[in-house]
Amino acid sequence: MYETEIRHLSGELLESGDVEGIVGYAPGPLPLSAQPFLFRTSSELQNLIFNSFCGMNLARYLVALPKSAGRVAIVAKGCDARAITVLLKERQVEREKLFIIGVPCLGMLDRKRLSARFGELREGDIEFRGEKLIVRGEPVALLEFLDWTCARCRYPRPPLFDVLVGEGTREPLTGGTDGLLRLWELSAEKRWEFFSLELSRCIRCYACRNACPMCYCRECFVELQRPLFAHPAPSLKDNLVFHLGRAMHLGGRCVECGACERACPLGIPVALLTCALSEVVREHFAFEAGVSLEAEPPLLVYREDDPDAFIR
Amino acid sequence: MLSFDRGMVVSWEAFVRWLGHVRPFVTPLVRERLRVIPRDVLTPVTFKTLLFPPREHLYHYSFRERRWELCLEESSPEPAFLLLAPCEARALLDVLDRVFLEEPPTDAYYRRRRERLTFAVVGCTFFETTCFCTRVGGHPLLHRAEDLFLLPLSSGIYLEGFERKVIEGRPLALQDREETERIAASLESQAPSPFPSSLPEKLYGEFESREWESIAWPCLNCGACTFFCPTCFCFDLAVDGKLRGTMVRTWDSCMFPKFTLHASSHNPRGRKEQRVRQRVLHKFSYFPLRMGAFGCVGCGRCLKVCPVGWSIQEAVERMMCCAQDSLPASSPY
Amino acid sequence: MNGEWEPKIVAFLCYWCSYAGADLAGVSRIQYPPNIRVIRVPCSGSVNPLYILKALREGADGVLVSGCHPGDCHYLSGNYFARRKFFLLHELLRFLGLEGRVHFSWVSASEGGRFAQVVQEVTEAVRRLGPQKAFSEEIDTYVRDGNSSSIG
């Protein structure tokens, strides 16, 4: 899916000296996995891939590039391009230093769920035919194996790009907020039961935070000791402060890519928190992060008729 | 090690019943190998959790009537029985026990938990894509003569060192022996070849190589690899409280940017590639040169949990290729 | 103390309106529950959501943040930004099933009686929920099964 186009375009960009490198995906050490990679030579480009296991948000690597670095191209799915837009708006990257290779995305697959059903999978076991998912020759329900953030994605087509390598796009598969809606339908006790269980499993490795392009603070609030907001040792009470604090810091900034949840080694559904706030922002402040370079971030503006009913 | 004369074979039903009585902790690796394990058997995030918990209270303190009062945490943990894979058993015996217990002052908190921990080794009949224990001196069937040992077979499970009154079994039938031989042979043929003994020095010789930057590039600097690693033991001490509180020991990770932040604000490993280089060199150079064994047991958990699929094995191989062309280096010690 | 649990509520009051309103309640000898601990802040907009979480972490059973009415902020727009911020925090806590411990109000400097009423209501609401454990109790959980219970 667009792999050849991306490779071809990247080759041209490198050869013309337009960019110093391409931020993209290379094959990971495990079958059907991808590893973020900075391609600097045409021979390295032989390894460039793009498939439905390229779940890491590459925009995360842009802020880490040294100031002295030259122009880079970046392979950007819809959510990656949204993240780049947020970073541009927050002036963490310069537009002139980026060449955005926009890639329309059909969604990322959950390798664990696939292996649980089909056993160890190899290259060639999985393919997309149009919008159908075929596993070892049999069509399967795409919805069952897509990451839930991808199933509800509204921006498979990058809203910002220099070149778009294809035109394929699709509507959200789950009516927008399915996974979140189901949670909202539960009672408060049931929701707390679910979240207290999941968040108590967190061991504070910060994979979620570090995978997020928007978490670029040099010193995160959890690293502070004076004042101490969340003690470094894992415990539900401190894990709550970390995850709630992080969700608040992403309020109006989260692009719902799901990289945080994919990064979690324990499979804790952390994207639920950040995406829940994205939905609140969408519904009440009519704002979606990373969709427009002009729109003002929701927490930097206000309206006279903002929600007020929760205030006595 | 590979003779199967001392043990017996037990039916899967009897084994599962025994699991129900004994209620061991089962590591995730062992869960992969023994699919019959019931869902309610606890699987700690890593077996380290039972010996070296991510949150350990060292002492409680309070400031009362103008005096500081300390109260050491002396509670004894519950006894625990653990099923470990051979790589994990090696991590426990060759690394963790040595780090915490070998030289005085030994770690009293670790010792208290270690004294109440018993374990059995569950042999592996296959290599996962992520396994490389044989490259670092391990083996999928490795266990000490005094260890309880289990090996899954098709007719049941082979047990060694278990008392008959604990669980009833039968001697090995011919087909069982043949199966163990087939397993051993298959493992031999698939076993990744050991790293050369010159690896620790060769790697150290590559300390200044520019290659580390590109090796380190995808790393997110989270702590997933270190927290799941059976041999990682770094910790931090952080007080929880002010005038009254607890001294807490928690897991720390050399991958965190502030891990080596000095009080002077100098940070010798402020850059990502410095931290990644240190992790590789610690496990494959410094630790073996000092302690005589690799600081990595080849279990592959780091690769499984890494969000970007970073492989320490690949990193070592890449640096070995660089080292081929360089002059031999002197040891750092 | 007679040993019965009383809710501890941390109240962030903006200096120009709510704190003055609380002062007026005091001067007017209006009775209100003694369960709040007041922290005076320059503006409701200066209250970082992390302060609220920290108060809970340190054992507060409830938190109240009170500021000037919209349009009356001494710093012109601080409370407008606060309103958006706190709406997000409120929805986030509600999403987790932790509603009812963190409250917000607009109380002006002349509303001594109203301040007392707000404190009364918030204290009762928190009292009904019982002692707060989510953010302050030590729970030894990491020995649990590492498998996920994702909602899929």
Short mmCIF file of N, CA and C in Angstrom, two decimals, chain A residues 194-304:
data_model
loop_
_atom_site.label_atom_id
_atom_site.label_comp_id
_atom_site.label_asym_id
_atom_site.label_seq_id
_atom_site.Cartn_x
_atom_site.Cartn_y
_atom_site.Cartn_z
N PHE A 194 -13.47 -0.42 36.15
CA PHE A 194 -12.65 -0.70 34.98
C PHE A 194 -11.34 0.08 35.04
N PHE A 195 -11.45 1.38 35.27
CA PHE A 195 -10.25 2.21 35.23
C PHE A 195 -9.33 1.96 36.41
N SER A 196 -9.90 1.70 37.58
CA SER A 196 -9.01 1.47 38.72
C SER A 196 -8.24 0.18 38.51
N LEU A 197 -8.87 -0.81 37.89
CA LEU A 197 -8.15 -2.04 37.60
C LEU A 197 -7.04 -1.79 36.60
N GLU A 198 -7.38 -1.16 35.50
CA GLU A 198 -6.39 -0.95 34.44
C GLU A 198 -5.26 -0.05 34.90
N LEU A 199 -5.59 1.06 35.55
CA LEU A 199 -4.53 2.00 35.91
C LEU A 199 -3.68 1.48 37.06
N SER A 200 -4.20 0.53 37.83
CA SER A 200 -3.36 -0.01 38.90
C SER A 200 -2.31 -0.94 38.34
N ARG A 201 -2.48 -1.39 37.08
CA ARG A 201 -1.47 -2.27 36.49
C ARG A 201 -0.28 -1.50 35.96
N CYS A 202 -0.41 -0.19 35.85
CA CYS A 202 0.64 0.63 35.24
C CYS A 202 1.91 0.57 36.08
N ILE A 203 3.05 0.36 35.42
CA ILE A 203 4.31 0.31 36.17
C ILE A 203 5.15 1.56 35.93
N ARG A 204 4.55 2.59 35.33
CA ARG A 204 5.21 3.88 35.17
C ARG A 204 6.50 3.78 34.35
N CYS A 205 6.38 3.07 33.26
CA CYS A 205 7.53 3.01 32.37
C CYS A 205 7.58 4.23 31.46
N TYR A 206 6.44 4.93 31.31
CA TYR A 206 6.33 6.13 30.49
C TYR A 206 6.49 5.87 28.99
N ALA A 207 6.24 4.64 28.58
CA ALA A 207 6.25 4.37 27.14
C ALA A 207 5.16 5.18 26.46
N CYS A 208 4.00 5.29 27.11
CA CYS A 208 2.89 6.05 26.53
C CYS A 208 3.29 7.49 26.33
N ARG A 209 3.83 8.08 27.34
CA ARG A 209 4.21 9.48 27.26
C ARG A 209 5.29 9.70 26.21
N ASN A 210 6.27 8.82 26.19
CA ASN A 210 7.38 9.03 25.27
C ASN A 210 7.01 8.75 23.83
N ALA A 211 5.97 7.96 23.61
CA ALA A 211 5.55 7.69 22.24
C ALA A 211 4.73 8.84 21.67
N CYS A 212 4.23 9.72 22.56
CA CYS A 212 3.32 10.77 22.13
C CYS A 212 4.10 11.96 21.56
N PRO A 213 3.77 12.39 20.33
CA PRO A 213 4.50 13.53 19.76
C PRO A 213 4.27 14.82 20.54
N MET A 214 3.13 14.87 21.26
CA MET A 214 2.82 16.12 21.95
C MET A 214 3.44 16.20 23.33
N CYS A 215 4.01 15.09 23.79
CA CYS A 215 4.67 15.12 25.09
C CYS A 215 6.15 15.39 24.85
N TYR A 216 6.47 16.67 24.66
CA TYR A 216 7.86 16.99 24.34
C TYR A 216 8.53 17.81 25.44
N CYS A 217 7.90 17.97 26.57
CA CYS A 217 8.51 18.71 27.67
C CYS A 217 9.83 18.08 28.06
N ARG A 218 10.82 18.94 28.27
CA ARG A 218 12.11 18.40 28.68
C ARG A 218 12.05 17.85 30.10
N GLU A 219 11.19 18.46 30.89
CA GLU A 219 11.00 17.95 32.24
C GLU A 219 9.52 17.74 32.44
N CYS A 220 9.12 16.49 32.59
CA CYS A 220 7.72 16.18 32.73
C CYS A 220 7.29 16.40 34.17
N PHE A 221 6.03 16.71 34.37
CA PHE A 221 5.57 17.01 35.74
C PHE A 221 5.76 15.82 36.68
N VAL A 222 5.84 14.61 36.12
CA VAL A 222 6.04 13.48 37.02
C VAL A 222 7.47 13.36 37.50
N GLU A 223 8.39 14.11 36.85
CA GLU A 223 9.77 14.01 37.28
C GLU A 223 10.08 15.00 38.38
N LEU A 224 9.15 15.86 38.69
CA LEU A 224 9.39 16.86 39.72
C LEU A 224 9.33 16.23 41.09
N GLN A 225 10.24 16.67 41.96
CA GLN A 225 10.16 16.18 43.33
C GLN A 225 9.69 17.25 44.27
N ARG A 226 9.95 18.52 43.88
CA ARG A 226 9.45 19.62 44.70
C ARG A 226 8.76 20.60 43.80
N PRO A 227 7.46 20.62 43.68
CA PRO A 227 6.53 19.79 44.43
C PRO A 227 6.40 18.40 43.81
N LEU A 228 6.04 17.44 44.62
CA LEU A 228 5.86 16.08 44.14
C LEU A 228 4.39 15.90 43.78
N PHE A 229 4.12 15.74 42.48
CA PHE A 229 2.73 15.52 42.08
C PHE A 229 2.40 14.04 42.06
N ALA A 230 3.34 13.25 41.56
CA ALA A 230 3.11 11.81 41.51
C ALA A 230 4.41 11.12 41.88
N HIS A 231 4.37 10.34 42.94
CA HIS A 231 5.56 9.64 43.35
C HIS A 231 5.98 8.64 42.28
N PRO A 232 7.30 8.50 42.01
CA PRO A 232 7.72 7.63 40.92
C PRO A 232 7.33 6.17 41.07
N ALA A 233 7.14 5.69 42.32
CA ALA A 233 6.83 4.27 42.49
C ALA A 233 5.40 3.99 42.06
N PRO A 234 5.18 2.88 41.36
CA PRO A 234 3.84 2.59 40.87
C PRO A 234 2.88 2.26 42.00
N SER A 235 1.72 2.89 41.94
CA SER A 235 0.66 2.64 42.91
C SER A 235 -0.55 3.31 42.31
N LEU A 236 -1.73 2.76 42.52
CA LEU A 236 -2.88 3.34 41.84
C LEU A 236 -2.99 4.85 42.08
N LYS A 237 -2.73 5.27 43.31
CA LYS A 237 -2.94 6.68 43.60
C LYS A 237 -2.04 7.59 42.78
N ASP A 238 -0.78 7.19 42.62
CA ASP A 238 0.12 8.03 41.84
C ASP A 238 -0.08 7.83 40.35
N ASN A 239 -0.41 6.60 39.96
CA ASN A 239 -0.67 6.34 38.55
C ASN A 239 -1.84 7.20 38.08
N LEU A 240 -2.84 7.36 38.94
CA LEU A 240 -3.99 8.18 38.58
C LEU A 240 -3.54 9.61 38.31
N VAL A 241 -2.71 10.15 39.20
CA VAL A 241 -2.26 11.53 39.01
C VAL A 241 -1.50 11.65 37.70
N PHE A 242 -0.64 10.66 37.42
CA PHE A 242 0.12 10.72 36.17
C PHE A 242 -0.81 10.71 34.96
N HIS A 243 -1.70 9.74 34.91
CA HIS A 243 -2.51 9.60 33.70
C HIS A 243 -3.53 10.72 33.56
N LEU A 244 -4.12 11.16 34.66
CA LEU A 244 -5.05 12.27 34.58
C LEU A 244 -4.32 13.55 34.24
N GLY A 245 -3.18 13.75 34.86
CA GLY A 245 -2.40 14.95 34.56
C GLY A 245 -1.98 14.98 33.10
N ARG A 246 -1.55 13.84 32.60
CA ARG A 246 -1.13 13.78 31.20
C ARG A 246 -2.32 14.02 30.27
N ALA A 247 -3.45 13.43 30.61
CA ALA A 247 -4.63 13.66 29.77
C ALA A 247 -4.99 15.14 29.77
N MET A 248 -4.90 15.79 30.92
CA MET A 248 -5.21 17.22 30.96
C MET A 248 -4.21 18.02 30.13
N HIS A 249 -2.93 17.64 30.19
CA HIS A 249 -1.93 18.36 29.42
C HIS A 249 -2.13 18.16 27.94
N LEU A 250 -2.86 17.11 27.57
CA LEU A 250 -3.14 16.86 26.16
C LEU A 250 -4.50 17.38 25.76
N GLY A 251 -5.19 18.05 26.69
CA GLY A 251 -6.52 18.55 26.39
C GLY A 251 -6.50 19.51 25.21
N GLY A 252 -7.22 19.14 24.14
CA GLY A 252 -7.22 19.99 22.97
C GLY A 252 -5.97 19.83 22.11
N ARG A 253 -5.08 18.89 22.50
CA ARG A 253 -3.85 18.67 21.72
C ARG A 253 -3.73 17.25 21.20
N CYS A 254 -4.47 16.34 21.79
CA CYS A 254 -4.35 14.94 21.40
C CYS A 254 -4.94 14.74 20.02
N VAL A 255 -4.19 14.04 19.14
CA VAL A 255 -4.67 13.83 17.77
C VAL A 255 -5.24 12.43 17.59
N GLU A 256 -5.46 11.73 18.68
CA GLU A 256 -6.17 10.45 18.68
C GLU A 256 -5.49 9.40 17.80
N CYS A 257 -4.17 9.39 17.80
CA CYS A 257 -3.46 8.43 16.96
C CYS A 257 -3.37 7.06 17.62
N GLY A 258 -3.44 7.01 18.96
CA GLY A 258 -3.38 5.71 19.63
C GLY A 258 -1.97 5.18 19.84
N ALA A 259 -0.95 5.97 19.51
CA ALA A 259 0.42 5.48 19.68
C ALA A 259 0.71 5.17 21.14
N CYS A 260 0.10 5.95 22.04
CA CYS A 260 0.33 5.71 23.47
C CYS A 260 -0.12 4.32 23.87
N GLU A 261 -1.30 3.94 23.42
CA GLU A 261 -1.83 2.63 23.81
C GLU A 261 -1.04 1.51 23.16
N ARG A 262 -0.61 1.75 21.91
CA ARG A 262 0.20 0.73 21.24
C ARG A 262 1.53 0.55 21.94
N ALA A 263 2.04 1.65 22.49
CA ALA A 263 3.35 1.57 23.14
C ALA A 263 3.29 0.84 24.48
N CYS A 264 2.14 0.87 25.13
CA CYS A 264 2.07 0.32 26.49
C CYS A 264 2.41 -1.16 26.50
N PRO A 265 3.45 -1.55 27.24
CA PRO A 265 3.83 -2.97 27.24
C PRO A 265 2.80 -3.86 27.92
N LEU A 266 1.91 -3.27 28.69
CA LEU A 266 0.92 -4.08 29.39
C LEU A 266 -0.45 -4.01 28.74
N GLY A 267 -0.54 -3.25 27.64
CA GLY A 267 -1.82 -3.18 26.96
C GLY A 267 -2.88 -2.42 27.72
N ILE A 268 -2.48 -1.48 28.56
CA ILE A 268 -3.45 -0.68 29.28
C ILE A 268 -4.07 0.33 28.30
N PRO A 269 -5.39 0.44 28.26
CA PRO A 269 -6.04 1.30 27.26
C PRO A 269 -5.94 2.79 27.59
N VAL A 270 -4.71 3.30 27.59
CA VAL A 270 -4.52 4.69 28.02
C VAL A 270 -5.10 5.69 27.02
N ALA A 271 -5.24 5.28 25.76
CA ALA A 271 -5.78 6.22 24.78
C ALA A 271 -7.23 6.58 25.10
N LEU A 272 -7.89 5.76 25.91
CA LEU A 272 -9.27 6.08 26.27
C LEU A 272 -9.35 7.44 26.96
N LEU A 273 -8.38 7.72 27.83
CA LEU A 273 -8.43 8.97 28.58
C LEU A 273 -8.22 10.17 27.68
N THR A 274 -7.15 10.09 26.86
CA THR A 274 -6.84 11.24 26.03
C THR A 274 -7.89 11.43 24.94
N CYS A 275 -8.38 10.34 24.38
CA CYS A 275 -9.40 10.47 23.35
C CYS A 275 -10.74 10.91 23.93
N ALA A 276 -11.03 10.53 25.16
CA ALA A 276 -12.27 11.00 25.78
C ALA A 276 -12.28 12.52 25.84
N LEU A 277 -11.14 13.09 26.22
CA LEU A 277 -11.07 14.55 26.26
C LEU A 277 -11.14 15.15 24.86
N SER A 278 -10.55 14.46 23.88
CA SER A 278 -10.65 14.97 22.50
C SER A 278 -12.10 15.04 22.07
N GLU A 279 -12.90 14.06 22.49
CA GLU A 279 -14.32 14.07 22.15
C GLU A 279 -15.03 15.21 22.86
N VAL A 280 -14.69 15.45 24.12
CA VAL A 280 -15.31 16.56 24.86
C VAL A 280 -15.00 17.87 24.15
N VAL A 281 -13.74 18.01 23.74
CA VAL A 281 -13.32 19.24 23.06
C VAL A 281 -14.05 19.39 21.73
N ARG A 282 -14.21 18.26 21.05
CA ARG A 282 -14.90 18.29 19.76
C ARG A 282 -16.34 18.72 19.95
N GLU A 283 -16.99 18.13 20.97
CA GLU A 283 -18.42 18.37 21.13
C GLU A 283 -18.71 19.75 21.69
N HIS A 284 -17.92 20.18 22.67
CA HIS A 284 -18.28 21.42 23.36
C HIS A 284 -17.52 22.65 22.90
N PHE A 285 -16.34 22.45 22.33
CA PHE A 285 -15.57 23.62 21.88
C PHE A 285 -15.39 23.64 20.37
N ALA A 286 -16.05 22.68 19.69
CA ALA A 286 -16.01 22.62 18.23
C ALA A 286 -14.57 22.70 17.72
N PHE A 287 -13.69 21.90 18.29
CA PHE A 287 -12.29 21.97 17.91
C PHE A 287 -11.71 20.57 17.79
N GLU A 288 -10.90 20.37 16.77
CA GLU A 288 -10.16 19.12 16.64
C GLU A 288 -8.69 19.46 16.48
N ALA A 289 -7.84 18.84 17.26
CA ALA A 289 -6.42 19.18 17.24
C ALA A 289 -5.80 18.80 15.90
N GLY A 290 -4.96 19.67 15.39
CA GLY A 290 -4.13 19.30 14.25
C GLY A 290 -4.82 19.26 12.90
N VAL A 291 -6.01 19.81 12.82
CA VAL A 291 -6.73 19.75 11.55
C VAL A 291 -6.55 21.04 10.75
N SER A 292 -6.33 22.11 11.50
CA SER A 292 -6.17 23.39 10.82
C SER A 292 -5.03 24.16 11.47
N LEU A 293 -4.21 24.80 10.63
CA LEU A 293 -3.10 25.58 11.20
C LEU A 293 -3.58 26.90 11.77
N GLU A 294 -4.78 27.29 11.36
CA GLU A 294 -5.25 28.63 11.78
C GLU A 294 -6.06 28.58 13.07
N ALA A 295 -6.75 27.46 13.31
CA ALA A 295 -7.66 27.41 14.46
C ALA A 295 -6.90 27.60 15.76
N GLU A 296 -7.49 28.37 16.66
CA GLU A 296 -6.83 28.63 17.93
C GLU A 296 -7.05 27.46 18.88
N PRO A 297 -6.00 27.08 19.61
CA PRO A 297 -6.17 25.99 20.58
C PRO A 297 -7.28 26.32 21.57
N PRO A 298 -8.11 25.34 21.93
CA PRO A 298 -9.33 25.63 22.70
C PRO A 298 -9.07 26.19 24.09
N LEU A 299 -7.91 25.90 24.68
CA LEU A 299 -7.70 26.41 26.03
C LEU A 299 -7.06 27.79 26.01
N LEU A 300 -6.85 28.33 24.81
CA LEU A 300 -6.30 29.68 24.74
C LEU A 300 -7.36 30.70 24.36
N VAL A 301 -8.58 30.22 24.17
CA VAL A 301 -9.68 31.12 23.83
C VAL A 301 -10.86 30.78 24.72
N TYR A 302 -11.88 31.60 24.68
CA TYR A 302 -13.08 31.30 25.45
C TYR A 302 -14.27 31.95 24.77
N ARG A 303 -15.45 31.47 25.19
CA ARG A 303 -16.69 32.08 24.70
C ARG A 303 -17.57 32.36 25.90
N GLU A 304 -18.44 33.33 25.72
CA GLU A 304 -19.35 33.68 26.81
C GLU A 304 -20.28 32.52 27.14
#
